[in-house]
DNA sequence: TCCTTGTTGCGAGTGATTCGCAAGTGATTG
DNA sequence: CAATCACTTGCGAATCACTCGCAACAAGGA
């Protein structure tokens, strides 16, 4: 948190109130949040932080590598600290989101690299499918 | 093509001019098309087929299992015949889209099934990463 | 304290898609 | 062949998730 603000300042940025509260909520959140949900959480502490300010801060924090976003489906993107990023399986039947441990992708990563020269980063878009309950 | 129209009729639908031309373009297309690109192709044959008609037909054809859509990135979805669906790797550096043969996903599919009870269908969202040229 | 420059609130704009509605048209019926 | 009627369409407006423009504000080094 303080390290992040130090990095922000090192890059010529300012440690504003909005920025602080947005970061606090990101550090406290246990799962990923849409920009809108984050804005609501932020507004509980700082009522007139505007949604566009949240978007702009998320943008900046992503540029700094602090935050990443993920698409879990057709809705809004979800944001979280980069250090917590992981891949997802989403059930097309019930919408359940399952966190996919990185090691599941080892084999795919190796084959994609060897056969296509491609290095995968499977965390940006979720992988759809069906959970155990939805057959 | 005729089989598809037969199926449409069997489900109570009509074989309209728009529907025919949209299907023709889908059968002729060699890669996936955005709804907008498809509308343009259609309008070359039937000038006043509206973009919203294209969206509605794609929706219906997806419900019938004839068509699927895929997200290759942040832009519009792309549509194609379900029989041609495949997974994609997209380079975050240069935007290159590489078709990913289904067998690359065998191992991941098996592990997801065994360890999480989840059956993956990796064709809906692309997998991001870096191509050989973009290191 | 002043000044510079990054930031913010707010509203308007954009891209992709979806909707409402009245007019139009396939297909079944008589 | 009509007549009928549910399915479709064109068109514009609405929606959702962002993104931008701009004038007012406020960090933080001088
Ligand atoms: Mn994204
Ligand atoms: Mn989709
Ligand atoms: Zn499920
Ligand atoms: Zn590349």
XYZ file of C-alpha atoms (C1' of nucleotides) and ligand atoms in Angstrom:
334
model
C 0.000 0.000 0.000
C 2.649 2.537 1.024
C 5.002 0.911 -1.466
C 2.412 1.432 -4.158
C 2.003 5.101 -3.323
C 5.782 5.436 -3.325
C 5.871 3.911 -6.803
C 3.111 6.225 -7.945
C 5.117 9.223 -6.743
C 8.331 7.872 -8.236
C 6.590 7.935 -11.618
C 5.491 11.538 -11.189
C 2.020 10.763 -9.875
C 0.242 12.178 -6.819
C -1.010 10.352 -3.762
C -4.523 11.746 -3.832
C -7.379 10.883 -1.528
C -9.253 9.049 -4.280
C -6.190 7.027 -5.140
C -5.639 6.066 -1.528
C -9.211 4.950 -0.936
C -9.358 3.029 -4.207
C -6.161 1.209 -3.267
C -7.459 0.508 0.237
C -10.567 -1.113 -1.168
C -8.512 -3.123 -3.640
C -6.266 -4.379 -0.848
C -9.249 -5.263 1.328
C -11.320 -6.940 -1.387
C -11.176 -10.708 -1.173
C -12.301 -11.308 -4.732
C -12.293 -9.273 -7.926
C -14.623 -6.336 -8.294
C -16.191 -4.563 -11.218
C -15.351 -0.884 -11.520
C -18.886 -0.098 -10.469
C -18.736 -2.293 -7.368
C -15.378 -0.785 -6.479
C -16.798 2.697 -6.912
C -19.596 1.867 -4.478
C -17.144 0.541 -1.910
C -15.000 3.635 -2.341
C -17.988 5.942 -2.041
C -18.778 4.514 1.378
C -15.576 6.242 2.546
C -15.319 9.133 0.108
C -18.815 9.839 -1.225
C -18.006 11.928 -4.204
C -15.337 9.929 -5.886
C -16.803 9.641 -9.356
C -17.039 6.396 -11.316
C -14.870 7.891 -14.036
C -12.183 8.592 -11.446
C -12.273 4.946 -10.474
C -11.845 3.929 -14.110
C -8.987 6.360 -14.566
C -7.213 5.127 -11.467
C -7.651 1.506 -12.436
C -6.161 2.384 -15.807
C -3.135 4.042 -14.177
C -2.644 1.230 -11.679
C -2.729 -1.293 -14.488
C -0.080 0.669 -16.346
C 2.060 0.479 -13.213
C 1.509 -3.272 -12.991
C -0.280 -3.017 -9.624
C -3.693 -4.045 -10.892
C -4.991 -6.357 -13.608
C -8.428 -6.891 -15.047
C -10.129 -10.100 -16.104
C -13.198 -10.930 -18.160
C -15.311 -13.572 -16.503
C -18.170 -13.389 -18.976
C -20.201 -10.897 -20.948
C -20.575 -8.403 -18.128
C -18.179 -5.732 -16.957
C -14.495 -6.514 -16.449
C -13.326 -7.290 -12.926
C -10.254 -5.794 -11.284
C -7.879 -7.016 -8.612
C -4.312 -6.692 -7.399
C -1.921 -8.145 -9.953
C -0.311 -10.262 -7.243
C -3.573 -12.178 -6.805
C -4.306 -12.839 -10.473
C -5.344 -16.316 -11.511
C -7.241 -18.066 -14.308
C -10.945 -18.939 -14.126
C -13.362 -21.577 -15.265
C -16.910 -20.306 -15.658
C -19.885 -22.628 -15.828
C -22.202 -21.808 -18.721
C -24.991 -23.566 -16.863
C -25.032 -21.878 -13.457
C -22.447 -19.140 -13.808
C -20.209 -20.562 -11.082
C -16.661 -19.164 -11.192
C -13.918 -21.607 -10.237
C -10.362 -20.455 -9.684
C -7.982 -22.387 -11.869
C -4.552 -23.035 -10.344
C -1.736 -22.008 -12.670
C -0.190 -25.457 -12.733
C -3.162 -26.809 -14.685
C -1.860 -24.781 -17.617
C 1.713 -26.099 -17.579
C 1.116 -28.688 -20.278
C -0.831 -26.339 -22.514
C 1.835 -23.672 -22.030
C 4.591 -26.076 -23.046
C 2.765 -27.342 -26.126
C 1.745 -23.875 -27.270
C 5.366 -22.796 -26.909
C 6.870 -25.779 -28.710
C 4.367 -26.126 -31.510
C 3.338 -22.532 -32.127
C 6.047 -20.455 -30.453
C 3.325 -18.875 -28.361
C 3.632 -18.020 -24.642
C 0.196 -18.128 -23.041
C -1.103 -15.990 -20.194
C -4.414 -17.669 -19.448
C -5.595 -15.179 -16.847
C -7.108 -12.443 -18.963
C -10.173 -14.252 -20.286
C -11.988 -16.980 -18.404
C -12.419 -20.436 -19.901
C -16.044 -21.479 -20.252
C -17.457 -24.929 -19.729
C -19.692 -26.880 -17.361
C -19.215 -27.469 -13.674
C -19.743 -30.826 -11.966
C -23.317 -29.919 -10.965
C -24.340 -28.855 -14.462
C -22.935 -32.007 -16.088
C -27.516 -24.489 -46.172
C -30.783 -26.140 -47.225
C -30.517 -28.373 -44.195
C -30.247 -25.296 -42.032
C -33.330 -23.713 -43.567
C -35.154 -26.988 -43.087
C -34.183 -26.952 -39.421
C -35.296 -23.347 -39.103
C -38.697 -24.270 -40.526
C -38.940 -27.380 -38.381
C -38.655 -25.101 -35.354
C -41.415 -22.829 -36.552
C -39.173 -20.246 -38.191
C -39.419 -18.706 -41.655
C -36.916 -18.896 -44.489
C -36.781 -15.185 -45.183
C -34.591 -13.406 -47.679
C -32.463 -11.849 -44.927
C -31.961 -15.201 -43.303
C -30.928 -16.809 -46.565
C -28.395 -14.127 -47.463
C -26.943 -14.054 -43.946
C -26.482 -17.816 -44.090
C -24.934 -17.620 -47.540
C -22.357 -15.148 -46.310
C -21.639 -17.254 -43.267
C -21.087 -20.325 -45.423
C -18.840 -18.412 -47.802
C -16.769 -16.631 -45.157
C -13.402 -18.211 -44.630
C -12.787 -16.739 -41.216
C -14.978 -15.305 -38.477
C -16.742 -12.027 -39.002
C -18.058 -9.343 -36.713
C -21.778 -8.651 -36.966
C -20.946 -5.367 -38.646
C -18.671 -6.965 -41.243
C -21.298 -9.608 -41.904
C -23.944 -6.917 -42.326
C -21.785 -5.197 -44.936
C -21.294 -8.428 -46.835
C -25.017 -9.105 -46.672
C -25.884 -5.593 -47.798
C -23.881 -6.116 -50.988
C -26.614 -8.584 -51.971
C -29.614 -7.232 -50.105
C -29.015 -3.527 -49.443
C -31.571 -2.863 -46.785
C -30.985 -5.690 -44.396
C -30.518 -3.768 -41.203
C -27.681 -4.393 -38.750
C -30.208 -5.221 -36.048
C -31.659 -7.914 -38.296
C -28.207 -9.421 -38.615
C -27.850 -9.459 -34.827
C -31.269 -11.030 -34.410
C -30.536 -13.731 -36.966
C -27.167 -14.515 -35.434
C -28.937 -14.847 -32.111
C -31.489 -17.281 -33.556
C -28.862 -19.282 -35.407
C -26.847 -19.595 -32.234
C -29.899 -20.880 -30.393
C -30.237 -23.512 -33.116
C -26.587 -24.471 -32.732
C -25.724 -23.450 -36.302
C -23.553 -20.495 -35.363
C -21.234 -19.666 -32.475
C -19.513 -16.468 -31.470
C -16.051 -15.943 -30.074
C -14.291 -13.079 -28.341
C -10.843 -12.483 -29.719
C -10.152 -9.358 -27.707
C -11.828 -6.173 -26.548
C -13.553 -5.457 -29.845
C -16.805 -6.837 -31.199
C -17.555 -10.556 -31.019
C -16.928 -12.621 -34.133
C -19.345 -15.147 -35.576
C -18.899 -18.293 -37.610
C -20.495 -21.649 -38.359
C -20.435 -23.848 -35.276
C -18.851 -26.641 -37.290
C -15.744 -24.492 -37.822
C -15.264 -23.345 -34.231
C -11.799 -23.530 -32.711
C -9.792 -21.931 -29.927
C -7.467 -18.947 -30.417
C -4.231 -17.548 -29.097
C -3.993 -13.778 -29.411
C -0.693 -11.926 -29.171
C -0.861 -8.954 -26.811
C 2.084 -7.458 -28.637
C 1.014 -7.464 -32.278
C -2.575 -8.696 -32.155
C -1.838 -11.798 -34.235
C -4.554 -14.455 -33.951
C -3.346 -18.053 -34.044
C -5.775 -20.937 -34.352
C -5.268 -23.402 -31.541
C -5.900 -27.037 -32.442
C -8.260 -28.721 -30.003
C -5.784 -31.423 -29.086
C -3.587 -28.878 -27.303
C -6.317 -28.721 -24.682
C -6.579 -32.446 -24.016
C -4.336 -32.366 -20.961
C -5.956 -29.281 -19.497
C -9.384 -30.780 -20.135
C -8.448 -33.979 -18.326
C -6.967 -32.199 -15.323
C -9.842 -29.757 -15.019
C -12.233 -32.692 -15.113
C -10.379 -34.808 -12.582
C -9.408 -32.137 -10.113
C -12.329 -29.736 -10.340
C -15.083 -31.714 -12.037
C -15.144 -29.073 -14.739
C -15.549 -29.749 -18.464
C -13.863 -26.997 -20.441
C -14.906 -25.562 -23.799
C -11.947 -23.335 -24.614
C -13.394 -21.810 -27.781
C -15.508 -18.999 -26.446
C -12.783 -16.657 -25.234
C -9.355 -16.428 -26.778
C -6.240 -17.059 -24.700
C -3.881 -14.110 -24.598
C -0.106 -14.244 -24.603
C 2.865 -13.410 -26.812
C 3.672 -14.783 -30.219
C 7.145 -15.921 -31.298
C 7.909 -12.543 -32.899
C 6.911 -10.509 -29.851
C 8.918 -12.666 -27.416
C 3.452 30.385 0.077
C 3.570 29.908 -4.872
C 3.556 27.465 -9.060
C 3.352 23.727 -11.940
C 1.241 19.872 -13.365
C -1.229 15.831 -12.260
C -6.184 14.873 -10.875
C -10.894 15.188 -10.281
C -16.107 15.797 -10.894
C -19.320 16.041 -14.148
C -21.476 15.512 -18.272
C -21.288 14.196 -22.872
C -19.661 10.845 -26.269
C -18.604 6.122 -28.143
C -18.898 1.241 -29.563
C -21.407 -2.854 -29.420
C -25.491 -4.696 -28.834
C -30.472 -4.951 -27.579
C -35.388 -3.365 -27.643
C -40.077 -1.487 -28.883
C -43.111 -1.001 -32.293
C -45.682 -0.710 -36.307
C -45.437 -2.451 -40.981
C -44.259 -6.528 -43.873
C -44.072 -11.386 -45.322
C -43.643 -16.651 -45.200
C -46.344 -20.663 -44.634
C -50.442 -23.028 -43.421
C -55.523 -23.192 -44.225
C -59.716 -23.185 -46.333
C -55.477 -18.967 -54.941
C -56.846 -15.959 -51.023
C -57.092 -15.144 -46.109
C -54.903 -15.525 -41.878
C -51.526 -15.051 -38.406
C -47.388 -15.794 -36.221
C -42.861 -14.806 -37.285
C -39.709 -11.018 -39.093
C -38.061 -6.840 -40.377
C -36.545 -1.788 -40.619
C -35.832 1.909 -37.952
C -34.816 4.569 -34.199
C -34.164 4.799 -29.443
C -32.252 2.710 -25.371
C -28.705 0.299 -22.698
C -24.258 -1.040 -20.887
C -19.576 -0.416 -20.037
C -16.529 2.513 -20.655
C -13.801 6.784 -22.371
C -13.139 11.829 -23.149
C -13.126 17.013 -22.758
C -12.865 20.546 -19.818
C -12.710 23.741 -16.251
C -11.897 23.675 -11.308
C -8.854 21.551 -7.801
C -4.980 20.138 -5.137
C -0.343 17.562 -4.410
C 4.190 18.572 -3.451
C 8.703 20.601 -4.916
C 10.720 25.306 -5.041
Mn -9.380 -7.070 -21.178
Mn -19.692 -14.473 -25.636
Zn -22.652 -25.006 -13.231
Zn 2.886 -10.839 -31.596
